[in-house]
Amino acid sequence: MTFIEIMFDFSCVFSFILRNIWYNERQRICANVCRKESSVMVILGIDPGTATTGFGIIRVVGNSFKTVDYGVITTPPGIPMEQRLVMIYEQMNKIIDTWKPDQVAIEELYFNQNVTTGITVGQARGVLLLSCAQKGLPVFEYTPLQV
């Protein structure tokens, strides 16, 4: 994946987060998740992958949205899968500990013809969901078509 493709994916993820989580579900989110006095919400968006996992952090204050951080978690192709999954898990924990998001949006698994790729992406997605669950974060899952 090229840098431009990654940045395009991030812009789609951010647009999706703003449209689907904040605007369409604002009442439920504010009632159940965002009970902070300052009404500031930090949202982590994740595009799972084994070689490259994309992430983006936005901060929402009232009707104002600000990109806080974005990047990729990469793993080298020559190491065993279990070591790659540990790397993804540990790096996601660092991101969560650093930014302390209020909730997470993650892309659901989708594969068309290459089942092997779907399985490995599913494994990466599993460790990402585990990381979020262990931190007690609400996770909202969306299909690629919704993003």
Coordinates of N, CA and C in Angstrom, one line a residue:
M1 N 0.8 -1.2 0.0 CA 0.0 0.0 0.0 C 0.9 1.2 0.0
T2 N 0.6 2.2 -0.9 CA 1.4 3.4 -0.9 C 1.0 4.4 0.1
F3 N 1.9 5.4 0.4 CA 1.5 6.4 1.4 C 0.3 7.1 1.0
I4 N 0.1 7.4 -0.3 CA -1.2 8.1 -0.7 C -2.4 7.3 -0.4
E5 N -2.3 6.0 -0.7 CA -3.4 5.1 -0.5 C -3.7 5.0 1.0
I6 N -2.7 5.0 1.9 CA -2.9 5.0 3.3 C -3.6 6.2 3.8
M7 N -3.1 7.4 3.3 CA -3.7 8.7 3.7 C -5.1 8.8 3.2
F8 N -5.4 8.2 2.0 CA -6.8 8.2 1.5 C -7.7 7.4 2.4
D9 N -7.2 6.2 2.8 CA -7.9 5.4 3.8 C -8.2 6.1 5.1
F10 N -7.2 6.8 5.6 CA -7.4 7.6 6.8 C -8.4 8.6 6.7
S11 N -8.4 9.3 5.5 CA -9.4 10.4 5.4 C -10.8 9.8 5.3
C12 N -10.9 8.6 4.7 CA -12.2 7.9 4.6 C -12.7 7.5 6.0
V13 N -11.7 7.0 6.8 CA -12.0 6.6 8.2 C -12.5 7.8 9.0
F14 N -11.8 8.9 8.9 CA -12.2 10.1 9.7 C -13.5 10.6 9.3
S15 N -13.8 10.6 8.0 CA -15.1 11.1 7.4 C -16.2 10.2 8.0
F16 N -15.9 8.9 7.9 CA -16.9 7.9 8.4 C -17.1 8.1 9.9
I17 N -16.1 8.2 10.7 CA -16.3 8.4 12.1 C -17.1 9.6 12.4
L18 N -16.8 10.7 11.8 CA -17.6 11.9 12.0 C -19.1 11.8 11.6
R19 N -19.3 11.2 10.4 CA -20.6 11.0 9.9 C -21.5 10.0 10.7
N20 N -20.9 8.8 11.0 CA -21.7 7.7 11.6 C -21.7 7.7 13.1
I21 N -20.6 8.0 13.7 CA -20.6 8.0 15.1 C -21.1 9.2 15.8
W22 N -20.6 10.4 15.3 CA -20.9 11.6 16.0 C -22.3 12.1 15.6
Y23 N -22.5 12.3 14.4 CA -23.8 12.9 14.0 C -25.0 12.0 14.1
N24 N -24.9 10.7 13.6 CA -26.0 9.8 13.6 C -26.3 9.2 15.0
E25 N -25.3 9.1 15.9 CA -25.5 8.4 17.1 C -25.2 9.3 18.3
R26 N -25.3 10.6 18.1 CA -24.8 11.6 19.1 C -25.6 11.4 20.4
Q27 N -26.9 11.3 20.3 CA -27.7 11.2 21.6 C -27.3 10.0 22.4
R28 N -27.2 8.8 21.7 CA -26.9 7.6 22.5 C -25.5 7.7 23.0
I29 N -24.5 8.2 22.3 CA -23.2 8.3 22.7 C -23.0 9.2 23.9
C30 N -23.7 10.4 23.8 CA -23.6 11.3 24.9 C -24.2 10.8 26.2
A31 N -25.3 10.0 26.0 CA -26.0 9.4 27.2 C -25.2 8.3 27.8
N32 N -24.6 7.5 27.0 CA -23.9 6.3 27.5 C -22.4 6.3 27.7
V33 N -21.7 7.1 26.9 CA -20.3 7.1 26.9 C -19.7 8.4 27.3
C34 N -20.1 9.5 26.8 CA -19.4 10.8 27.0 C -20.1 11.6 28.1
R35 N -19.8 11.2 29.3 CA -20.4 11.8 30.5 C -19.4 12.8 31.1
K36 N -18.4 13.2 30.4 CA -17.4 14.1 30.9 C -18.0 15.5 31.0
E37 N -17.6 16.2 32.0 CA -18.1 17.6 32.2 C -17.7 18.5 31.0
S38 N -16.6 18.3 30.5 CA -16.1 19.2 29.4 C -16.7 18.8 28.0
S39 N -17.4 17.7 27.9 CA -18.0 17.2 26.7 C -16.9 17.0 25.6
V40 N -15.8 16.6 26.0 CA -14.7 16.3 25.0 C -14.7 14.8 24.8
M41 N -14.7 14.4 23.5 CA -14.6 12.9 23.2 C -13.4 12.7 22.3
V42 N -12.7 11.6 22.6 CA -11.6 11.2 21.8 C -12.0 9.9 21.2
I43 N -11.9 9.8 19.9 CA -12.3 8.6 19.1 C -11.1 8.0 18.4
L44 N -10.9 6.7 18.5 CA -9.8 6.0 17.8 C -10.5 5.2 16.7
G45 N -10.0 5.4 15.5 CA -10.4 4.6 14.3 C -9.3 3.7 13.9
I46 N -9.7 2.4 13.6 CA -8.7 1.4 13.2 C -9.1 0.7 11.9
D47 N -8.1 0.6 11.1 CA -8.2 -0.2 9.8 C -7.3 -1.4 10.0
P48 N -7.8 -2.6 10.4 CA -6.9 -3.7 10.7 C -6.2 -4.3 9.6
G49 N -5.0 -4.8 9.8 CA -4.2 -5.5 8.9 C -3.0 -6.2 9.6
T50 N -2.5 -7.2 8.9 CA -1.3 -7.9 9.5 C 0.0 -7.2 9.3
A51 N 0.2 -6.8 8.0 CA 1.4 -6.1 7.7 C 1.3 -4.6 8.0
T52 N 0.1 -4.1 7.8 CA -0.1 -2.6 8.1 C -1.5 -2.4 8.7
T53 N -1.5 -1.9 9.9 CA -2.7 -1.5 10.6 C -2.8 0.0 10.7
G54 N -3.8 0.6 10.1 CA -3.9 2.0 10.1 C -4.7 2.5 11.3
F55 N -4.4 3.6 11.9 CA -5.2 4.2 13.0 C -5.2 5.7 12.9
G56 N -6.3 6.2 13.4 CA -6.4 7.7 13.5 C -7.1 8.1 14.8
I57 N -6.7 9.2 15.3 CA -7.3 9.7 16.6 C -7.9 11.1 16.2
I58 N -9.2 11.3 16.6 CA -9.8 12.6 16.5 C -10.3 13.0 17.9
R59 N -10.3 14.3 18.1 CA -10.9 14.9 19.4 C -12.1 15.7 19.0
V60 N -13.2 15.5 19.6 CA -14.4 16.2 19.3 C -14.8 17.0 20.5
V61 N -14.9 18.3 20.3 CA -15.4 19.3 21.3 C -16.6 20.0 20.8
G62 N -17.8 19.7 21.3 CA -19.0 20.3 20.8 C -19.2 19.9 19.3
N63 N -19.2 20.8 18.4 CA -19.3 20.5 17.0 C -18.0 20.7 16.3
S64 N -16.9 20.8 17.0 CA -15.6 21.0 16.4 C -14.8 19.6 16.5
F65 N -14.2 19.3 15.3 CA -13.4 18.1 15.2 C -12.0 18.4 14.9
K66 N -11.1 17.7 15.5 CA -9.6 18.0 15.3 C -8.9 16.6 15.2
T67 N -8.1 16.5 14.1 CA -7.3 15.3 14.0 C -6.1 15.5 14.9
V68 N -6.0 14.5 15.8 CA -4.9 14.5 16.8 C -3.7 13.8 16.4
D69 N -3.9 12.6 15.9 CA -2.8 11.7 15.5 C -3.3 10.7 14.5
Y70 N -2.4 10.2 13.7 CA -2.7 9.1 12.8 C -1.4 8.4 12.4
G71 N -1.5 7.2 11.9 CA -0.3 6.5 11.6 C -0.6 5.1 11.2
V72 N 0.5 4.3 11.2 CA 0.4 2.9 10.9 C 1.2 2.1 11.9
I73 N 0.7 0.9 12.2 CA 1.5 -0.1 12.9 C 1.9 -1.1 11.8
T74 N 3.2 -1.3 11.7 CA 3.7 -2.2 10.6 C 4.5 -3.3 11.3
T75 N 4.4 -4.5 10.6 CA 5.2 -5.6 11.1 C 6.0 -6.2 9.9
P76 N 7.2 -6.7 10.2 CA 8.0 -7.2 9.1 C 7.5 -8.5 8.6
P77 N 7.5 -8.8 7.3 CA 6.9 -10.0 6.8 C 7.7 -11.3 7.1
G78 N 8.9 -11.2 7.5 CA 9.7 -12.4 7.6 C 9.6 -13.1 9.0
I79 N 8.8 -12.6 9.9 CA 8.8 -13.2 11.2 C 7.5 -14.0 11.4
P80 N 7.4 -14.9 12.4 CA 6.2 -15.8 12.6 C 5.0 -14.9 12.9
M81 N 3.9 -15.4 12.5 CA 2.6 -14.7 12.7 C 2.4 -14.3 14.2
E82 N 2.7 -15.3 15.1 CA 2.4 -15.0 16.5 C 3.2 -13.8 17.0
Q83 N 4.4 -13.6 16.5 CA 5.2 -12.5 16.9 C 4.7 -11.2 16.2
R84 N 4.2 -11.3 15.0 CA 3.6 -10.1 14.4 C 2.3 -9.6 15.2
L85 N 1.5 -10.6 15.6 CA 0.3 -10.3 16.4 C 0.7 -9.6 17.8
V86 N 1.8 -10.1 18.4 CA 2.2 -9.5 19.6 C 2.7 -8.1 19.4
M87 N 3.3 -7.8 18.3 CA 3.8 -6.5 18.0 C 2.6 -5.5 17.8
I88 N 1.5 -6.0 17.0 CA 0.3 -5.2 16.8 C -0.4 -4.9 18.2
Y89 N -0.5 -6.0 19.0 CA -1.1 -5.8 20.3 C -0.4 -4.8 21.2
E90 N 0.9 -4.9 21.3 CA 1.7 -4.0 22.1 C 1.6 -2.6 21.6
Q91 N 1.7 -2.4 20.3 CA 1.7 -1.0 19.8 C 0.3 -0.4 20.0
M92 N -0.7 -1.2 19.8 CA -2.1 -0.6 20.0 C -2.3 -0.3 21.4
N93 N -1.8 -1.1 22.4 CA -1.9 -0.7 23.8 C -1.2 0.6 24.1
K94 N 0.0 0.8 23.5 CA 0.7 2.1 23.6 C -0.1 3.3 23.1
I95 N -0.8 3.1 22.0 CA -1.6 4.1 21.4 C -2.8 4.4 22.3
I96 N -3.4 3.4 22.8 CA -4.6 3.6 23.7 C -4.1 4.3 25.0
D97 N -3.0 3.8 25.5 CA -2.5 4.4 26.8 C -2.1 5.9 26.6
T98 N -1.6 6.2 25.4 CA -1.2 7.6 25.1 C -2.4 8.5 25.0
W99 N -3.4 8.1 24.2 CA -4.5 9.0 23.8 C -5.7 8.8 24.6
K100 N -5.8 7.7 25.3 CA -7.0 7.4 26.2 C -8.3 7.7 25.5
P101 N -8.6 7.0 24.4 CA -9.9 7.3 23.6 C -11.1 6.9 24.5
D102 N -12.2 7.5 24.2 CA -13.5 7.2 24.8 C -14.2 6.0 24.1
Q103 N -13.9 5.9 22.8 CA -14.5 4.8 22.1 C -13.7 4.5 20.8
V104 N -14.0 3.4 20.2 CA -13.2 2.9 19.0 C -14.2 2.5 17.9
A105 N -13.8 2.9 16.7 CA -14.4 2.5 15.5 C -13.5 1.6 14.7
I106 N -13.9 0.4 14.4 CA -13.0 -0.6 13.7 C -13.7 -1.2 12.5
E107 N -13.0 -1.4 11.4 CA -13.6 -2.0 10.2 C -13.8 -3.5 10.4
E108 N -15.0 -3.9 10.0 CA -15.3 -5.4 10.0 C -14.5 -6.1 9.0
L109 N -14.3 -7.4 9.2 CA -13.5 -8.2 8.3 C -14.3 -8.3 7.0
Y110 N -13.6 -8.2 5.9 CA -14.2 -8.4 4.5 C -13.1 -9.0 3.6
F111 N -13.5 -10.0 3.0 CA -12.6 -10.6 1.9 C -13.4 -11.1 0.8
N112 N -13.0 -11.0 -0.4 CA -13.7 -11.4 -1.5 C -13.3 -12.8 -2.0
Q113 N -12.1 -12.9 -2.4 CA -11.6 -14.2 -3.0 C -10.4 -14.8 -2.2
N114 N -9.6 -14.0 -1.6 CA -8.4 -14.5 -0.9 C -8.7 -14.8 0.5
V115 N -9.1 -16.0 0.8 CA -9.5 -16.5 2.1 C -8.3 -16.4 3.1
T116 N -7.1 -16.8 2.6 CA -5.9 -16.7 3.4 C -5.6 -15.3 4.0
T117 N -5.7 -14.3 3.1 CA -5.6 -13.0 3.6 C -6.6 -12.6 4.6
G118 N -7.9 -13.0 4.4 CA -9.0 -12.7 5.3 C -8.7 -13.3 6.7
I119 N -8.1 -14.5 6.7 CA -7.8 -15.2 8.0 C -6.8 -14.4 8.7
T120 N -5.7 -14.0 8.1 CA -4.6 -13.3 8.8 C -5.1 -11.9 9.2
V121 N -5.9 -11.3 8.4 CA -6.4 -10.0 8.8 C -7.4 -10.2 10.0
G122 N -8.1 -11.2 10.0 CA -9.0 -11.6 11.1 C -8.2 -11.8 12.4
Q123 N -7.0 -12.4 12.3 CA -6.2 -12.6 13.5 C -5.7 -11.2 14.1
A124 N -5.3 -10.4 13.2 CA -4.9 -9.0 13.6 C -6.0 -8.3 14.2
R125 N -7.2 -8.4 13.6 CA -8.4 -7.7 14.1 C -8.7 -8.2 15.5
G126 N -8.5 -9.5 15.7 CA -8.8 -10.1 17.0 C -7.9 -9.6 18.1
V127 N -6.6 -9.4 17.9 CA -5.8 -8.8 18.9 C -6.1 -7.4 19.1
L128 N -6.5 -6.7 18.1 CA -6.9 -5.3 18.2 C -8.2 -5.1 19.1
L129 N -9.1 -6.0 18.9 CA -10.4 -6.0 19.7 C -10.0 -6.4 21.1
L130 N -9.1 -7.3 21.3 CA -8.7 -7.7 22.7 C -8.1 -6.6 23.4
S131 N -7.2 -5.8 22.7 CA -6.6 -4.7 23.3 C -7.6 -3.6 23.8
C132 N -8.6 -3.4 22.9 CA -9.7 -2.4 23.3 C -10.5 -2.9 24.4
A133 N -10.9 -4.2 24.4 CA -11.7 -4.8 25.4 C -11.0 -4.8 26.8
Q134 N -9.8 -5.1 26.8 CA -9.0 -5.1 28.1 C -9.0 -3.7 28.7
K135 N -9.1 -2.7 27.8 CA -9.0 -1.3 28.3 C -10.4 -0.8 28.6
G136 N -11.5 -1.6 28.4 CA -12.8 -1.3 28.7 C -13.4 -0.3 27.7
L137 N -13.0 -0.2 26.5 CA -13.4 0.7 25.5 C -14.6 0.2 24.7
P138 N -15.7 1.0 24.5 CA -16.8 0.6 23.6 C -16.3 0.5 22.2
V139 N -16.6 -0.5 21.5 CA -16.1 -0.7 20.1 C -17.3 -0.7 19.2
F140 N -17.3 0.1 18.1 CA -18.3 0.1 17.1 C -17.7 -0.4 15.8
E141 N -18.3 -1.4 15.2 CA -17.8 -2.1 14.1 C -18.6 -1.7 12.8
Y142 N -17.9 -1.5 11.7 CA -18.5 -1.1 10.5 C -17.9 -1.8 9.3
T143 N -18.8 -2.1 8.3 CA -18.3 -2.7 7.1 C -17.5 -1.7 6.2
P144 N -16.7 -2.3 5.3 CA -16.0 -1.3 4.4 C -16.9 -0.5 3.6
L145 N -18.1 -1.0 3.2 CA -19.0 -0.1 2.5 C -19.6 1.0 3.3
Q146 N -19.7 0.8 4.6 CA -20.2 1.9 5.5 C -19.1 3.0 5.7
V147 N -17.8 2.5 5.6 CA -16.8 3.5 5.8 C -16.7 4.3 4.5

